[in-house]
mmCIF file of C-alpha atoms in Angstrom:
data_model
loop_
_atom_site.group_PDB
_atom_site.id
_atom_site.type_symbol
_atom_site.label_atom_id
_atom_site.label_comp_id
_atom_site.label_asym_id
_atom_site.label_seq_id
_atom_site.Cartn_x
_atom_site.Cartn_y
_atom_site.Cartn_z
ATOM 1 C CA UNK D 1 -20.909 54.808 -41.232
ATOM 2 C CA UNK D 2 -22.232 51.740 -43.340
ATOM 3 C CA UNK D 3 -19.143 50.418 -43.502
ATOM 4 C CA UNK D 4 -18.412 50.195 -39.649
ATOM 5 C CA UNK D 5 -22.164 48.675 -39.605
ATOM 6 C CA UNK D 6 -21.213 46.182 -41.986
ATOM 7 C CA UNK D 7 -18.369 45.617 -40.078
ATOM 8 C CA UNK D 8 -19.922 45.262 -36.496
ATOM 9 C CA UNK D 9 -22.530 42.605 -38.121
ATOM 10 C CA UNK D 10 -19.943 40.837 -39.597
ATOM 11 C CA UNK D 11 -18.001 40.548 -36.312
ATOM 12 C CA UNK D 12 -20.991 39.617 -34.608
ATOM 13 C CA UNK D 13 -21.782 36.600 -37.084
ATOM 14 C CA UNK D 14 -18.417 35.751 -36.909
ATOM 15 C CA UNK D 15 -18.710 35.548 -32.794
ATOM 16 C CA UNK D 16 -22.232 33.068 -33.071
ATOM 17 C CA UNK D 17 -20.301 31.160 -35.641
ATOM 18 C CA UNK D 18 -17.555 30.454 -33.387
ATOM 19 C CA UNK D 19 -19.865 30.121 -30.408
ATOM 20 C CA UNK D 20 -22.133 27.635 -32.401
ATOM 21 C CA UNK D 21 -19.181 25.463 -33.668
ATOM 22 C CA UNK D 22 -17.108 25.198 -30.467
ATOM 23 C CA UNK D 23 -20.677 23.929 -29.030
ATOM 24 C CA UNK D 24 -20.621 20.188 -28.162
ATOM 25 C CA UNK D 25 -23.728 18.553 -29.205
ATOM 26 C CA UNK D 26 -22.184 14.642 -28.175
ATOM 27 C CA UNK D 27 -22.979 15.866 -24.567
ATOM 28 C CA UNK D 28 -26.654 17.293 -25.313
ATOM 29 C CA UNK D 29 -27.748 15.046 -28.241
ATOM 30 C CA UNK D 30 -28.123 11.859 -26.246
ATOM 31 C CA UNK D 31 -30.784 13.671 -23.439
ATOM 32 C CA UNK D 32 -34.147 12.470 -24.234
ATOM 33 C CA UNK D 33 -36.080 16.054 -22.719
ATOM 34 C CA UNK D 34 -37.346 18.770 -23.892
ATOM 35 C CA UNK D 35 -34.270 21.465 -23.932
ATOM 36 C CA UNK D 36 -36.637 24.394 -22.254
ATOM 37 C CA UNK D 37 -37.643 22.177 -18.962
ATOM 38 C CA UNK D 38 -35.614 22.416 -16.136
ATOM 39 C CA UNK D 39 -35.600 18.813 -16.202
ATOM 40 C CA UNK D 40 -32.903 18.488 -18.672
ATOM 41 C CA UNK D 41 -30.380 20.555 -17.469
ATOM 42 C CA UNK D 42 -30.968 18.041 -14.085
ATOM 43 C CA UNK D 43 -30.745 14.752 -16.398
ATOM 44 C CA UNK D 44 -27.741 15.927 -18.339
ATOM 45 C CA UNK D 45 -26.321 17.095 -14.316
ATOM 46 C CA UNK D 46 -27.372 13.251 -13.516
ATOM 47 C CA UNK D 47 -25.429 11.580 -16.784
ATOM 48 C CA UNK D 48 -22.626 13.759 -16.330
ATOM 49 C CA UNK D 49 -21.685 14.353 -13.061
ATOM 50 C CA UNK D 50 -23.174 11.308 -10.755
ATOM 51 C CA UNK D 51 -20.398 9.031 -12.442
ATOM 52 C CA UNK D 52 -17.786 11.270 -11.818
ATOM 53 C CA UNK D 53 -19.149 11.836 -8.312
ATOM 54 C CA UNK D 54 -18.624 7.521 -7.663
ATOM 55 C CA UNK D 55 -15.692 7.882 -9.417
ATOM 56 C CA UNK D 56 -14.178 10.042 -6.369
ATOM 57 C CA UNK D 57 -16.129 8.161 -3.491
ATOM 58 C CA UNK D 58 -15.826 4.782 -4.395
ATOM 59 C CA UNK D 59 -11.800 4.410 -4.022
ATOM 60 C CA UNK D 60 -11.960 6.424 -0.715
ATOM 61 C CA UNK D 61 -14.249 4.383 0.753
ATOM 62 C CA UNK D 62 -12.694 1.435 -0.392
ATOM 63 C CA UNK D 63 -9.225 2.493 1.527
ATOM 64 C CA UNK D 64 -11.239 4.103 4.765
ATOM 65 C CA UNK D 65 -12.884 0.399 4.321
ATOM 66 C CA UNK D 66 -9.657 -0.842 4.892
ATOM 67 C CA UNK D 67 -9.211 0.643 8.337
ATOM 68 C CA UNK D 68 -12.055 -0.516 9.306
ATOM 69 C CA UNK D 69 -11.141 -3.909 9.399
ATOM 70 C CA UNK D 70 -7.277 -3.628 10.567
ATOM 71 C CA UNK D 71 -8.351 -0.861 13.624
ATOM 72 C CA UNK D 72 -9.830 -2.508 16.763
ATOM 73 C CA UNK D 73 -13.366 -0.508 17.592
ATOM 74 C CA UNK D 74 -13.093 -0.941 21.044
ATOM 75 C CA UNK D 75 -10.092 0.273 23.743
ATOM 76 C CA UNK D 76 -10.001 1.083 27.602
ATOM 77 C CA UNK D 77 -8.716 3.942 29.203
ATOM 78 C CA UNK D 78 -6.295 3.098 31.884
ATOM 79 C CA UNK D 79 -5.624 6.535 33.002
ATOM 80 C CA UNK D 80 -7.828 9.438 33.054
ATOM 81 C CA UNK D 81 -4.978 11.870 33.249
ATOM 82 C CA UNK D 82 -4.579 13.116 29.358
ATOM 83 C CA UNK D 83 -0.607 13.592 29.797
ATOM 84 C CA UNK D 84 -0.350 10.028 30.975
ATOM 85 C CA UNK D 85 -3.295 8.491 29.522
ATOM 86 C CA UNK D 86 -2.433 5.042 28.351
ATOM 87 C CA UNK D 87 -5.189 2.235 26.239
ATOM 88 C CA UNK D 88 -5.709 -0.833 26.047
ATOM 89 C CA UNK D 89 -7.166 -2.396 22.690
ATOM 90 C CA UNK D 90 -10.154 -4.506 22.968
ATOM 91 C CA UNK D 91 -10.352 -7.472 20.450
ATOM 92 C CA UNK D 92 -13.578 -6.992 18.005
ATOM 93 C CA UNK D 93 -16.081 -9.962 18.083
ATOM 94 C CA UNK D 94 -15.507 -12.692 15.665
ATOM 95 C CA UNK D 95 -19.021 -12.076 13.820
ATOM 96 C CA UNK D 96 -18.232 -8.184 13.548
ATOM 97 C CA UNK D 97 -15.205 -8.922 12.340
ATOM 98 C CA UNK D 98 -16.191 -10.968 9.669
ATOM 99 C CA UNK D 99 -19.218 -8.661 8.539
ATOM 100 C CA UNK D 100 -16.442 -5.956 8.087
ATOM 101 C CA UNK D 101 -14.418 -8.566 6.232
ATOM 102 C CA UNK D 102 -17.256 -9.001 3.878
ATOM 103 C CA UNK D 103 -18.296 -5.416 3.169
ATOM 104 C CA UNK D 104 -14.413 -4.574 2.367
ATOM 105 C CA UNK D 105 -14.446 -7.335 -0.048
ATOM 106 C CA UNK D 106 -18.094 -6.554 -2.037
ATOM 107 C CA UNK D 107 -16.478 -2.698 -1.892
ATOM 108 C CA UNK D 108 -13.509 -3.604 -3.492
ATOM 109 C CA UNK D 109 -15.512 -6.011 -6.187
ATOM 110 C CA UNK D 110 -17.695 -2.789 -6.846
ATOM 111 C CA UNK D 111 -14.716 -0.200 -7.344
ATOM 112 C CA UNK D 112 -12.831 -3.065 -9.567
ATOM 113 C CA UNK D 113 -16.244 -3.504 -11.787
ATOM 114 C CA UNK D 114 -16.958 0.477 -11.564
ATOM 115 C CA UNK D 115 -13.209 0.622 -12.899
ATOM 116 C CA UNK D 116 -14.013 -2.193 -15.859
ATOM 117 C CA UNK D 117 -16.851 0.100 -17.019
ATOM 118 C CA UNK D 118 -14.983 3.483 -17.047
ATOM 119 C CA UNK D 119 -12.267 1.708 -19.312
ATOM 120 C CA UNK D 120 -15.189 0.456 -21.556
ATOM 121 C CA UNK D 121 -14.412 -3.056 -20.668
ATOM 122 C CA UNK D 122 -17.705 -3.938 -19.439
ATOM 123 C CA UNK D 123 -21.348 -3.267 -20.440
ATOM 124 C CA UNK D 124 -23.643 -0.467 -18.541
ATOM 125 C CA UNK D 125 -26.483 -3.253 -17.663
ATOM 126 C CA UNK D 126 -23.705 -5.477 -15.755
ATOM 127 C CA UNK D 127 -22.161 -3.044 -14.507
ATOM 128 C CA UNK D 128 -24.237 -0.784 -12.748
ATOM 129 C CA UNK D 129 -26.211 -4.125 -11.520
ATOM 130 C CA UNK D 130 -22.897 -5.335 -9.960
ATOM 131 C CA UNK D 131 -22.335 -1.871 -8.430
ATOM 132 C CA UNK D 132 -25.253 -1.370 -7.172
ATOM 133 C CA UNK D 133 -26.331 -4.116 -5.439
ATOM 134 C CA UNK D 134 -23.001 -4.646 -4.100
ATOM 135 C CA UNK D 135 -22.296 -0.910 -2.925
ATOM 136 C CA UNK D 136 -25.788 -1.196 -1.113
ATOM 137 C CA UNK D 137 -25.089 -4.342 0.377
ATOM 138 C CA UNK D 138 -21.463 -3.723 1.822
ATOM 139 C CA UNK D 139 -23.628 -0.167 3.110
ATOM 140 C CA UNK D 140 -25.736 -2.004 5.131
ATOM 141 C CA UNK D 141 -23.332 -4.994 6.435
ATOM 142 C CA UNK D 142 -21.062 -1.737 7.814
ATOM 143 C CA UNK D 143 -24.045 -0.389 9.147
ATOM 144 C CA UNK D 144 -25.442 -3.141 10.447
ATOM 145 C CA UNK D 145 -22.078 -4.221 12.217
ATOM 146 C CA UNK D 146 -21.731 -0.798 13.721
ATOM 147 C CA UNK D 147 -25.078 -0.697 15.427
ATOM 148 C CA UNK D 148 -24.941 -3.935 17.150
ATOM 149 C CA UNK D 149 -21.271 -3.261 17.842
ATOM 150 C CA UNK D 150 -22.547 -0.058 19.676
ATOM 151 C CA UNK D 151 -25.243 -1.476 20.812
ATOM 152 C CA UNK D 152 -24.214 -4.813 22.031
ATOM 153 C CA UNK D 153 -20.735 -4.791 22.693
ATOM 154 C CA UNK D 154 -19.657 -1.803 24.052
ATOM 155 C CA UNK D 155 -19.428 -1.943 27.619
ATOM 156 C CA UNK D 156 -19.581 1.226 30.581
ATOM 157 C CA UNK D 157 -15.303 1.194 30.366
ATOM 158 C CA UNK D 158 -15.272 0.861 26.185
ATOM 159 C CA UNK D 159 -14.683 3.967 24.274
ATOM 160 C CA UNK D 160 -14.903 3.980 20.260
ATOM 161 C CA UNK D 161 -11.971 4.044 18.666
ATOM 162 C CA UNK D 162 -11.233 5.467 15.276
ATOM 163 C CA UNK D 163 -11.766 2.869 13.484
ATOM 164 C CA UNK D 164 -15.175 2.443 14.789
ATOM 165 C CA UNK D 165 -15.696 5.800 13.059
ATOM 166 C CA UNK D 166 -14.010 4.911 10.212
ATOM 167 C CA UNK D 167 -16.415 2.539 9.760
ATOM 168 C CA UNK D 168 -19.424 4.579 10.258
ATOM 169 C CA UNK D 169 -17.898 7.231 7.870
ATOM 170 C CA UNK D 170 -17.597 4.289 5.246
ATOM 171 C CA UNK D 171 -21.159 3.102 5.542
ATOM 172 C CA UNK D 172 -21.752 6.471 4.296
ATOM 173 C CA UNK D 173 -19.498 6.821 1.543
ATOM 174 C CA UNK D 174 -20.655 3.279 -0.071
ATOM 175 C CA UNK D 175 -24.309 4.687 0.340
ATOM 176 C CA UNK D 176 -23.449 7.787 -1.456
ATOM 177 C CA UNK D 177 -22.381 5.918 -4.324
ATOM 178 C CA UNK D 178 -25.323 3.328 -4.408
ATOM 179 C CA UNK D 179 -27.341 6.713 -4.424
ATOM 180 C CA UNK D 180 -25.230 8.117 -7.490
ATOM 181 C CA UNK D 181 -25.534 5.045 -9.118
ATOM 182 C CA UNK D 182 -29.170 4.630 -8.745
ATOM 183 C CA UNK D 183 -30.403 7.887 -9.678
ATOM 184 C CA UNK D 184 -28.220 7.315 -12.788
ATOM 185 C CA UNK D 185 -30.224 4.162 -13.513
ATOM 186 C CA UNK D 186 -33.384 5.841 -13.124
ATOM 187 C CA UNK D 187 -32.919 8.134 -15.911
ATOM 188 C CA UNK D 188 -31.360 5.409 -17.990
ATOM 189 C CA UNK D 189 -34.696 3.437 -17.145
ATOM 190 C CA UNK D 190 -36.851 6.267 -18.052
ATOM 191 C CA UNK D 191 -36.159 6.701 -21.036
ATOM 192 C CA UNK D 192 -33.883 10.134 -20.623
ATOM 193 C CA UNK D 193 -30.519 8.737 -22.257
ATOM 194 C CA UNK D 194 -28.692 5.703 -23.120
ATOM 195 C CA UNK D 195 -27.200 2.851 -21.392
ATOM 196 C CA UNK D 196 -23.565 4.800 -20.588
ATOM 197 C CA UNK D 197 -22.148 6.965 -18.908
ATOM 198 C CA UNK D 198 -22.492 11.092 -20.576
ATOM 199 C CA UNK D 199 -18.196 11.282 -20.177
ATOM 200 C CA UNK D 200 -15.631 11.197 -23.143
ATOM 201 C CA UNK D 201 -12.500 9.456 -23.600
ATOM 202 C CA UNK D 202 -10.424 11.669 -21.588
ATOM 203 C CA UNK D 203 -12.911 12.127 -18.803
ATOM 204 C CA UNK D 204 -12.791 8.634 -18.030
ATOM 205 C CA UNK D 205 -9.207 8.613 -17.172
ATOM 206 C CA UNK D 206 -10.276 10.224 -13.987
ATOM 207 C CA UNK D 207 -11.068 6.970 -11.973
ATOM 208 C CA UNK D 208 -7.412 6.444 -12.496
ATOM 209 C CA UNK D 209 -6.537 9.149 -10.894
ATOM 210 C CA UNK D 210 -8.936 8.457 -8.032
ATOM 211 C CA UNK D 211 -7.595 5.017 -7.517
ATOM 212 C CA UNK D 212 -4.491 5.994 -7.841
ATOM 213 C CA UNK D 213 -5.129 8.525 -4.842
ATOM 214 C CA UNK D 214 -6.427 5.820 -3.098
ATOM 215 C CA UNK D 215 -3.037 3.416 -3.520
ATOM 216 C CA UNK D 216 -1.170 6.420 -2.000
ATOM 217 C CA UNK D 217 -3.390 6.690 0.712
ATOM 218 C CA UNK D 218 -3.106 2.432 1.659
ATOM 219 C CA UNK D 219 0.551 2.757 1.141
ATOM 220 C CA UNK D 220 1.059 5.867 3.198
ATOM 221 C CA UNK D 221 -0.783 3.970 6.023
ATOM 222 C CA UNK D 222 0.862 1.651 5.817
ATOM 223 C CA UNK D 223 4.516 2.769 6.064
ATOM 224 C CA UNK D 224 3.643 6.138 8.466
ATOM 225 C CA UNK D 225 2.213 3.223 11.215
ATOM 226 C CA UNK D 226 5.723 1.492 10.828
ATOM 227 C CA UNK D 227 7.917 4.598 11.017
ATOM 228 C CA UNK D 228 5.823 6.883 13.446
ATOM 229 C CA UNK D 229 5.345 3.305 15.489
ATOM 230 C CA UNK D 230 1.124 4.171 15.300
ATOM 231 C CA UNK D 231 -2.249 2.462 14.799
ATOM 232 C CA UNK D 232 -3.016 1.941 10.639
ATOM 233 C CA UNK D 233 -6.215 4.504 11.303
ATOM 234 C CA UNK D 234 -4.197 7.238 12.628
ATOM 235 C CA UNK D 235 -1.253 6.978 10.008
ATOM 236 C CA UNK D 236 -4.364 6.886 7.199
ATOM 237 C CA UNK D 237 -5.110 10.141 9.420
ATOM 238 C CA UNK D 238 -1.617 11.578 9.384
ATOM 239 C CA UNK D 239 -1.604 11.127 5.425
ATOM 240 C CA UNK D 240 -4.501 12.939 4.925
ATOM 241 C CA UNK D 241 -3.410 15.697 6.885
ATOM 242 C CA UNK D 242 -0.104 16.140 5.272
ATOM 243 C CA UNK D 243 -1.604 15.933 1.887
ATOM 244 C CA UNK D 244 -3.599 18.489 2.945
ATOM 245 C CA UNK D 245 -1.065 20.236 3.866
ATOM 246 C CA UNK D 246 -3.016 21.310 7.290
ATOM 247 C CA UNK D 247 0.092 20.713 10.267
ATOM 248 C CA UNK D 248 -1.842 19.962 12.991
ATOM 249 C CA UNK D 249 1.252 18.865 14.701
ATOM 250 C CA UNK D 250 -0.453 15.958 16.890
ATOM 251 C CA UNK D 251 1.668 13.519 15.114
ATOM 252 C CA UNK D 252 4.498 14.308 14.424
ATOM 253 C CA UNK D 253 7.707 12.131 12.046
ATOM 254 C CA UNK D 254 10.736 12.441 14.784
ATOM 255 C CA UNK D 255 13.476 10.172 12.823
ATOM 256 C CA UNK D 256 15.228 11.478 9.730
ATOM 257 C CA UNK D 257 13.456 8.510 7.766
ATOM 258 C CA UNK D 258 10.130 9.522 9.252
ATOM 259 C CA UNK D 259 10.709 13.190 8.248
ATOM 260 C CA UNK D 260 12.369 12.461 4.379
ATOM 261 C CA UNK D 261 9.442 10.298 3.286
ATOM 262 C CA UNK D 262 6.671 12.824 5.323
ATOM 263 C CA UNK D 263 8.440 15.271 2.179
ATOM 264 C CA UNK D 264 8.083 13.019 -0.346
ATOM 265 C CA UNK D 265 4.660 11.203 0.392
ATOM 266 C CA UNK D 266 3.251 15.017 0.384
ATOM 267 C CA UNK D 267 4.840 15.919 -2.613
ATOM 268 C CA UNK D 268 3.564 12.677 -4.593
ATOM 269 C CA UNK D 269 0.090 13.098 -2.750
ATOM 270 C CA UNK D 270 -0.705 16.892 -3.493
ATOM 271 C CA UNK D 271 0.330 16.405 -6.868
ATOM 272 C CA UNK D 272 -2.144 13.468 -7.203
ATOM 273 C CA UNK D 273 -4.708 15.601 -5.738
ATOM 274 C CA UNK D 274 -4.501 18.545 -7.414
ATOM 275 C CA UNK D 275 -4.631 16.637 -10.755
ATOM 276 C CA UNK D 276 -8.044 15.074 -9.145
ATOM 277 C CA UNK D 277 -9.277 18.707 -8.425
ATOM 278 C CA UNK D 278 -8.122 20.248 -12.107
ATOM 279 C CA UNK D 279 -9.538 17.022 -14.322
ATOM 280 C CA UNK D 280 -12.847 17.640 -11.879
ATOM 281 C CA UNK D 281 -12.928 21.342 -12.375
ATOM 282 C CA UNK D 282 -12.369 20.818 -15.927
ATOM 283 C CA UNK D 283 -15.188 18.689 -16.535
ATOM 284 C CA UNK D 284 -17.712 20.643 -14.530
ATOM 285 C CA UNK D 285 -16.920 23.839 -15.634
ATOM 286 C CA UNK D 286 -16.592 23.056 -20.077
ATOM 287 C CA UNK D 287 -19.615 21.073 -19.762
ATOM 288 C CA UNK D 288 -22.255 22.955 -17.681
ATOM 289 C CA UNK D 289 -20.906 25.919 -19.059
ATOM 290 C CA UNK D 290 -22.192 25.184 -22.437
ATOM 291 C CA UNK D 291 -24.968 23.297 -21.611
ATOM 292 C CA UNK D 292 -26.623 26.087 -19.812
ATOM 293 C CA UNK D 293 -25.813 28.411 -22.270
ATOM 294 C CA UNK D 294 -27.555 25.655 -24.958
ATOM 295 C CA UNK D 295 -30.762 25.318 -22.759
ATOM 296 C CA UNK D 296 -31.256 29.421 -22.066
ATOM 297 C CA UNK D 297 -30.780 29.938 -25.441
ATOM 298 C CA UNK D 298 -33.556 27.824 -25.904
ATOM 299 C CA UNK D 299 -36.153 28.757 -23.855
ATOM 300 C CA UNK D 300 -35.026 32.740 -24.208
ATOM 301 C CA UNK D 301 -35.790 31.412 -28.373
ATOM 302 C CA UNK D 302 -38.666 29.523 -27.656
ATOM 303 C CA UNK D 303 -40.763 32.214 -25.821
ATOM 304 C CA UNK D 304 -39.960 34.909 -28.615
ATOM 305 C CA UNK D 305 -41.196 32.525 -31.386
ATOM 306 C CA UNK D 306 -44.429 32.256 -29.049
ATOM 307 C CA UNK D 307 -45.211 35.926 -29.153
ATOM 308 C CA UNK D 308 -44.397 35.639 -32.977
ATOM 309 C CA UNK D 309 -46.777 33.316 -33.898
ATOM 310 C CA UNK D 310 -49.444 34.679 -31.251
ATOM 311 C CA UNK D 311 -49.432 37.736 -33.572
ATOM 312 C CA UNK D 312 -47.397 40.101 -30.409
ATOM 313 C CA UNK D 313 -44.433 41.235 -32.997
ATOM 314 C CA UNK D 314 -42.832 40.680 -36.002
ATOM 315 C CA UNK D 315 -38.948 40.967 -36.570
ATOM 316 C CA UNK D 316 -37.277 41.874 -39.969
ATOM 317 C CA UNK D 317 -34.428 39.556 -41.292
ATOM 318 C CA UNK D 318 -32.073 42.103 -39.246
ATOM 319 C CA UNK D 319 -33.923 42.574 -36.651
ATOM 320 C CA UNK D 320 -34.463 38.707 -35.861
ATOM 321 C CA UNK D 321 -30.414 38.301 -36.211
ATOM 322 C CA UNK D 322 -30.221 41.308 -33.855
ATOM 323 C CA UNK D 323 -32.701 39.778 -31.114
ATOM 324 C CA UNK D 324 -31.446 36.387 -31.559
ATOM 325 C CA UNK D 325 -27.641 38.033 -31.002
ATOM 326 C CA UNK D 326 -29.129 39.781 -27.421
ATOM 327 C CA UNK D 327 -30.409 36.171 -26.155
ATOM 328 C CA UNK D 328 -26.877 34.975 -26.795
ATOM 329 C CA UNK D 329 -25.487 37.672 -25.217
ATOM 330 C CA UNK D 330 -28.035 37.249 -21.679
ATOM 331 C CA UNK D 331 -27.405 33.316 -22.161
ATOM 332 C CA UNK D 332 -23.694 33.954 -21.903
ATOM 333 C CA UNK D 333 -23.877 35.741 -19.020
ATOM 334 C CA UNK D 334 -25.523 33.382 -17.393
ATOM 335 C CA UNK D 335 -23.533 30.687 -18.816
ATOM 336 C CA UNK D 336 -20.481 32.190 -17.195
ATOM 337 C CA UNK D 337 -22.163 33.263 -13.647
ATOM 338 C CA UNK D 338 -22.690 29.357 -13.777
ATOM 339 C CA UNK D 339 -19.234 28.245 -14.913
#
């Protein structure tokens, strides 16, 4: 009966030894907060994750960015009856056109400098500056030019087209990332961890992936409008939807070219995406996972020490091993509800 005891305890160390050195303090060391507070499981979350999360926005915006400027926003119906109904595309204004011209180019300087950083090639302080303030700016041109395009140009026969939308959807996405960016800055200026990003080597290689999404995406637009003889916004559309894999069916690839490289655009695209998804998955789940595991460990630790040296109990060598092997055991739980 000793023996199995022995046995059991010695299994049981062996299991917190293994636990404690697959642990990766890199991620943890470098937050500046108290491990209990809920506030450092939220700035680890912040230097982990908000990079990633521009990572993934800023080259879609940048190629939705690019339909914004090669779509008209304006067309008139000439006939009301759907199975006849024909268009006509209005020309944008010269001003709105240049805005957008502007706001694709301080997009694309973002995502390039964004890109630098990932690959270690440029400083944190430069970086994020450069990002930032251009992100926010090429926001607000897009916005800017949408709302006086609405509001201004847009006459009782005008209906938006998709780029118009496009546009609107990319105002968005650059604001999204000046918001990711920001909030990373903020705990950066605060004190809560250092001037980089919380990601190691091989999680950086993501932004490859995400621009290299994004190159499929410009070149599927591309050659879908020539072959399916469309608008550049609704072969951008078309791609998405076959990568997707959805089959709407609304457009449809009627030659034999149209139809061979509709197989092999999809094949190269879902591929692309799924090893997006995967790398994404990979990072959010081995990460957090631990990390919440770390910080319940510690406040689960920290509360018993508080009714030990109030005097409320007193633990034996075993019996401290033995509690401290239960609040592993609850923190794992919870580590893996979260994962």
């Amino acid at each position: 009966m000793r023996k199995s005891n022995a046995q059991s305890t010695n299994h049981v160390k062996d299991l917190a030894l293994e636990e404690s050195l697959s642990f990766n303090t890199q991620r943890v060391s470098i937050i500046n907060s108290d491990p209990t507070s809920p506030m450092f499981v939220t700035w680890f979350h912040v230097s982990c994750y908000f990079p990633i999360l521009t990572a993934c926005l800023g080259p879609i915006a940048n190629t939705i960015s690019i339909a914004c400027v090669v779509e008209k926003w304006r067309e008139i119906k000439k006939s009301e009856d759907r199975s006849q109904a024909s268009t006509l595309v209005v020309q944008d204004p010269a001003g709105i056109f240049t805005f957008n011209v502007i706001s694709l180019v301080l997009g694309f300087i973002s995502n390039i400098v964004l890109l630098l950083h990932f690959s270690e090639k440029l400083s944190y302080l430069k970086a994020q500056c450069i990002c930032i303030v251009g992100w926010t700016a090429a926001s607000l041109i897009l916005l800017v030019d949408v709302i006086v395009c609405a509001a201004k140009y847009f006459e009782r026969n005008h209906e938006k087209t998709i780029g118009f939308w496009f546009a609107a959807i990319t105002s968005g996405l650059y604001f999204g990332c000046t918001i990711t960016l920001t909030t990373h800055f903020i705990g950066f200026f605060r004190g809560r961890y250092p001037a980089k990003f919380n990601l190691i080597k091989n999680e950086r290689s993501l932004m490859v992936f995400t621009v290299s999404f994004s190159i499929i995406l410009i070149w599927g637009g591309g050659m879908f409008s020539a072959l399916l003889g469309i608008s550049y916004g609704n072969a951008l559309y078309f791609c998405v939807v076959s990568i997707l894999t959805l089959g709407l069916g609304d457009i449809l690839p009627l030659s034999v070219a149209a139809k061979i490289m509709s197989l092999v655009y999809s094949t190269i695209g879902v591929i692309n995406l799924a090893l997006i998804i995967a790398m994404t998955r990979g990072i959010f789940q081995e990460s957090a996972g631990s990390v919440v595991f770390f910080h319940r460990v510690e406040i689960l630790r920290t509360a018993e020490l508080k009714r030990i040296k109030n005097g409320k109990i007193t633990y034996s060598s075993e019996e401290a091993f033995n509690k401290m092997h239960q609040i592993r055991k609850i923190a794992n739980s919870r580590q893996k509800l979260y994962s």
